Tab-separated table of C-alpha atoms in Angstrom:
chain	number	residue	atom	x	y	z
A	1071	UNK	CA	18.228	12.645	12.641
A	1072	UNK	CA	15.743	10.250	12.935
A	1073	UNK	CA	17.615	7.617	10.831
A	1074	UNK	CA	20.934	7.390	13.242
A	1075	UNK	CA	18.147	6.749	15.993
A	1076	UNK	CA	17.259	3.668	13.627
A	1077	UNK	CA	20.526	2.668	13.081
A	1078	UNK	CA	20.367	2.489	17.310
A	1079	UNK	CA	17.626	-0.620	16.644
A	1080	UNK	CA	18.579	-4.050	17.428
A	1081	UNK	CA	15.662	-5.180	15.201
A	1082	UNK	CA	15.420	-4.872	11.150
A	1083	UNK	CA	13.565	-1.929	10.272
A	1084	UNK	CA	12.608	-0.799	6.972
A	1085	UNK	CA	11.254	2.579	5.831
A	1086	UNK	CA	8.545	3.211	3.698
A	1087	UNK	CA	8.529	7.085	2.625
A	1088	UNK	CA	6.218	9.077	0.318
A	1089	UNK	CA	4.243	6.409	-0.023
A	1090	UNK	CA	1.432	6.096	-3.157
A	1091	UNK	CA	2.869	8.605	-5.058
A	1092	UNK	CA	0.794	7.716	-8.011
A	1093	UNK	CA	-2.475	8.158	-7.174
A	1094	UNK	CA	-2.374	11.610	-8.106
A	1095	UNK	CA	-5.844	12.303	-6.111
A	1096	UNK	CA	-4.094	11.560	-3.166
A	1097	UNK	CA	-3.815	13.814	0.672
A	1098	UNK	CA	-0.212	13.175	0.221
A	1099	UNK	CA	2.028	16.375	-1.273
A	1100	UNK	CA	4.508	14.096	-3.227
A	1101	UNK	CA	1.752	12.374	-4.972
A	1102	UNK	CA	1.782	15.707	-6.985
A	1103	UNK	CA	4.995	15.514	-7.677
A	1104	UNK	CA	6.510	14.728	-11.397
A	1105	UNK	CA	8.012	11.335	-11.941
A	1106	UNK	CA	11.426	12.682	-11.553
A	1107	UNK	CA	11.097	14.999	-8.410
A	1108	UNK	CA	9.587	12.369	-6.625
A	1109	UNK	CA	12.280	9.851	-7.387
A	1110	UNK	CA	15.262	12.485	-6.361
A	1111	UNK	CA	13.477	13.177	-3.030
A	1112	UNK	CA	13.158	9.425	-2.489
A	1113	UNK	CA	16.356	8.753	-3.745
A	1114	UNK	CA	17.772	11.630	-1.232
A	1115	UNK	CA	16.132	10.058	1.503
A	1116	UNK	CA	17.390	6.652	1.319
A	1117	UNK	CA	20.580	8.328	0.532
A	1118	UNK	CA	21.228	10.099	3.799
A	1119	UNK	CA	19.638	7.604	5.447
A	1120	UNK	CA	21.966	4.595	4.451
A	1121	UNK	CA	25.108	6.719	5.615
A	1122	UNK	CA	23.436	6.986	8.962
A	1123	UNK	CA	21.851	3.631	9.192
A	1124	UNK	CA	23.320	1.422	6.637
A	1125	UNK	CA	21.493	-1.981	7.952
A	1126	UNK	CA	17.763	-0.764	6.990
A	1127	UNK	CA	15.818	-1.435	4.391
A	1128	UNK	CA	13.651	0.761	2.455
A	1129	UNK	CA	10.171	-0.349	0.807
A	1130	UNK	CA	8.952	1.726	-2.382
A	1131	UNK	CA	5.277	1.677	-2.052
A	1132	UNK	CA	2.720	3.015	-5.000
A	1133	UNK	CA	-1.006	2.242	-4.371
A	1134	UNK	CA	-0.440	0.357	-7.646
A	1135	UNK	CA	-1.483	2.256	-10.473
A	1136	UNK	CA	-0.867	1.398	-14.072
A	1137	UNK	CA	1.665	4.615	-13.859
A	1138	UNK	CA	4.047	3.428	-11.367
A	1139	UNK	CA	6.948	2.436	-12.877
A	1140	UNK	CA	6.844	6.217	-13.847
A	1141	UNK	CA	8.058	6.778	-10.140
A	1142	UNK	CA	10.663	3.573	-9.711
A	1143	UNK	CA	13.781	4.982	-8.095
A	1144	UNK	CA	15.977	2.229	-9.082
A	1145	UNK	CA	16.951	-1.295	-7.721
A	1146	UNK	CA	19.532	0.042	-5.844
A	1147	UNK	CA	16.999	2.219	-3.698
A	1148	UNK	CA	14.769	-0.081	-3.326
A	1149	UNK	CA	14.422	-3.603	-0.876
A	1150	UNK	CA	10.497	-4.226	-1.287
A	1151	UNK	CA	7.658	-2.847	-2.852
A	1152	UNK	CA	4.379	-1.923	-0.571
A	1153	UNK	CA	0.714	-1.662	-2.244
A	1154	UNK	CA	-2.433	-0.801	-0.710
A	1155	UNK	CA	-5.358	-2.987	-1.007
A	1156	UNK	CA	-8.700	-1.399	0.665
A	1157	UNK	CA	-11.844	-3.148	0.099
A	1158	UNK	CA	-14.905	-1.206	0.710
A	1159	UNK	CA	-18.215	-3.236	-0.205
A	1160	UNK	CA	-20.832	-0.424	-0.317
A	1161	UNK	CA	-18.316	1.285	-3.119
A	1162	UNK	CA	-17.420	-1.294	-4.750
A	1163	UNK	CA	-21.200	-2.310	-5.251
A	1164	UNK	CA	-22.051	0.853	-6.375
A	1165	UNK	CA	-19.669	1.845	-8.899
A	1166	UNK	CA	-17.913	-1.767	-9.881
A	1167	UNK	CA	-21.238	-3.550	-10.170
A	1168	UNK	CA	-20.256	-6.093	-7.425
A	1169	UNK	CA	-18.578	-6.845	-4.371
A	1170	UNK	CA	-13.976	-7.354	-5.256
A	1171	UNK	CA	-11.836	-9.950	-3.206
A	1172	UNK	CA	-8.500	-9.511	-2.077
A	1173	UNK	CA	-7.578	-10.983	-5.213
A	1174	UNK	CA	-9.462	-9.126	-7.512
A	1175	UNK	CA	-8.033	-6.119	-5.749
A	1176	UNK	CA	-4.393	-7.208	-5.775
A	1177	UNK	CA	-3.857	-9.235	-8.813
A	1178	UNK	CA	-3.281	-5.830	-11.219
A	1179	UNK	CA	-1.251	-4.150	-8.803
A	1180	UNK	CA	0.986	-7.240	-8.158
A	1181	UNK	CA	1.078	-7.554	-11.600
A	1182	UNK	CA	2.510	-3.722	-12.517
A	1183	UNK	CA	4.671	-4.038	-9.352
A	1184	UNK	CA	6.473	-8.051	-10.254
A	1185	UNK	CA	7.941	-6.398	-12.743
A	1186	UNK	CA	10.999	-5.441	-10.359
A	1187	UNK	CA	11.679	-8.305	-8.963
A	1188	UNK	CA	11.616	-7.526	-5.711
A	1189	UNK	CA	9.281	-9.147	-2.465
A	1190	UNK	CA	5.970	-7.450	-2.701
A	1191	UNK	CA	4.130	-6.777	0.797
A	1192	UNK	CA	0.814	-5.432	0.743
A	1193	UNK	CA	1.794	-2.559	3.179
A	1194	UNK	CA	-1.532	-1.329	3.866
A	1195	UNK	CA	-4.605	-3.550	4.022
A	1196	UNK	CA	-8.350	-2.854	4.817
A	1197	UNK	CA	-12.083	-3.696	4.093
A	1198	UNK	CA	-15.365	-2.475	5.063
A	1199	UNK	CA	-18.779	-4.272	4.413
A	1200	UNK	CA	-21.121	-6.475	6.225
A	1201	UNK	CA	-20.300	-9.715	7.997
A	1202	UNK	CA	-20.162	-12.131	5.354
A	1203	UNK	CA	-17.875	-9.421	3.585
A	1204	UNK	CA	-15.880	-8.885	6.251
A	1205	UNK	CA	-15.320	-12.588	6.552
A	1206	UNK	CA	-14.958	-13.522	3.087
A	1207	UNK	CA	-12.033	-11.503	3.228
A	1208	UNK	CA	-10.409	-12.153	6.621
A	1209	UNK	CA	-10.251	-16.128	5.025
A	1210	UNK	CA	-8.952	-14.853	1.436
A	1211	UNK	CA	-6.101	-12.393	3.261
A	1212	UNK	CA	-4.968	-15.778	5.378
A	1213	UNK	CA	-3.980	-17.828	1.782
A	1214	UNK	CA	-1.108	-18.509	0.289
A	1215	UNK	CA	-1.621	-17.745	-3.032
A	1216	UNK	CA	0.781	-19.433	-5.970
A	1217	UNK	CA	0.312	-16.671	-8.188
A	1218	UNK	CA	1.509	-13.996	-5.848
A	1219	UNK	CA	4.992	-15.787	-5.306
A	1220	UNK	CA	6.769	-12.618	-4.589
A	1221	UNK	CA	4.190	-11.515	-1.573
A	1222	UNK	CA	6.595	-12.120	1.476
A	1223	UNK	CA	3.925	-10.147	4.008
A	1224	UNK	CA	0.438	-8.741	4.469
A	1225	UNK	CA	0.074	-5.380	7.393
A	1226	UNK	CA	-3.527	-4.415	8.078
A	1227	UNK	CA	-4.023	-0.655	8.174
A	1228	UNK	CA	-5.987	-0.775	11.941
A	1229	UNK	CA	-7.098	3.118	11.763
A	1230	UNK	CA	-10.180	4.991	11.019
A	1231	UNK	CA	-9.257	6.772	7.590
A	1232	UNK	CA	-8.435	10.791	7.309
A	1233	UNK	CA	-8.860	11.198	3.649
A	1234	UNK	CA	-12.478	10.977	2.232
A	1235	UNK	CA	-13.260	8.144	-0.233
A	1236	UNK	CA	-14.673	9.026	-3.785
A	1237	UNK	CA	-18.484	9.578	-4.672
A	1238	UNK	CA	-19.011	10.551	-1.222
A	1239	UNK	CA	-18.151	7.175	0.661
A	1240	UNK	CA	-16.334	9.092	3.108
A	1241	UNK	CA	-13.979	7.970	5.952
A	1242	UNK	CA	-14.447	4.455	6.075
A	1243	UNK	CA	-13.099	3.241	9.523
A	1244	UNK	CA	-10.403	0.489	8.792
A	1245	UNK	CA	-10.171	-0.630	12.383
A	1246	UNK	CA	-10.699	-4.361	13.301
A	1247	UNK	CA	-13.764	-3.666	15.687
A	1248	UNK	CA	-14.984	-1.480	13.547
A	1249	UNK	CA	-15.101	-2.796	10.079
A	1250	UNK	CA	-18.475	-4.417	9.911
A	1251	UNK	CA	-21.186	-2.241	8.913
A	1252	UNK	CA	-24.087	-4.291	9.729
């Protein structure tokens, strides 16, 4: 299966499977899933997969809900945490009252997800909005921030999106030559 293959890689690898399962209005099928069916399937997962390719490590990622420690698999399934930190101005205007930062966006979620102890990596990182958005936050994603000790890495999510946004914002398109809207 595809985890011997990874066991085949001379560089570390880590998984991250059935991602944001609690975001229950999610395109993904697991994020359906009860608390406990979604922790056996991950569970099984990193199961099989450590007897094929013990040397990987496996990231548990929720989008970072204030339900996610319904879903923790345990410590010993788990190497790093992922969240997902989109930052779409036009939205955020509209139904926060004002435009978020990274921080603003992050700072709950890292919150909820410090509570395992584990590094934190924002595993999936975007924003949409006009220049000076779009550059306000390319400066606030490059800081080290000392109240996000546990954030060990930051991956930007360089694709157009598949699954529409809510209140009608549609598919905002993530990529890095594509992100400002005016």
């Amino acid at each position: 299966g595809i985890c011997a293959v990874l066991s085949t890689m001379e560089t570390p690898i880590t998984v991250r499977w059935a991602q944001e399962m609690d975001d229950y209005t999610s395109q993904f099928i697991w994020a359906g899933w009860t608390p406990e069916d979604y922790i056996a399937g991950y569970r099984r997962v990193v199961d099989i997969c450590r007897s094929e390719a013990p040397n990987v490590n496996y990231m548990w990622s929720p989008l970072g809900y204030e339900n996610l420690a319904d879903f923790y698999p345990g410590d010993e399934y788990v190497d790093l945490v992922g969240l997902s930190v989109f930052g779409l101005q036009a939205w955020e205007i509209e139904t926060q009252g004002r435009e978020l930062s990274f921080v603003d966006i992050l700072t709950p979620r890292y919150e909820l997800a410090s509570q395992f102890g584990k590094p934190i990596v924002v595993a999936e990182l975007g924003y949409v909005g006009d220049s000076t958005y779009v550059e306000k936050w390319e400066n606030e994603v490059r800081q080290v921030y000392p109240q996000f000790p546990n954030l060990v890495g930051v991956l930007y999510f360089n694709q157009f999106e598949v699954y529409p946004w809510p209140d009608g914002y549609g598919l905002p398109d993530w990529r890095i030559d594509k992100r400002v809207t005016q």
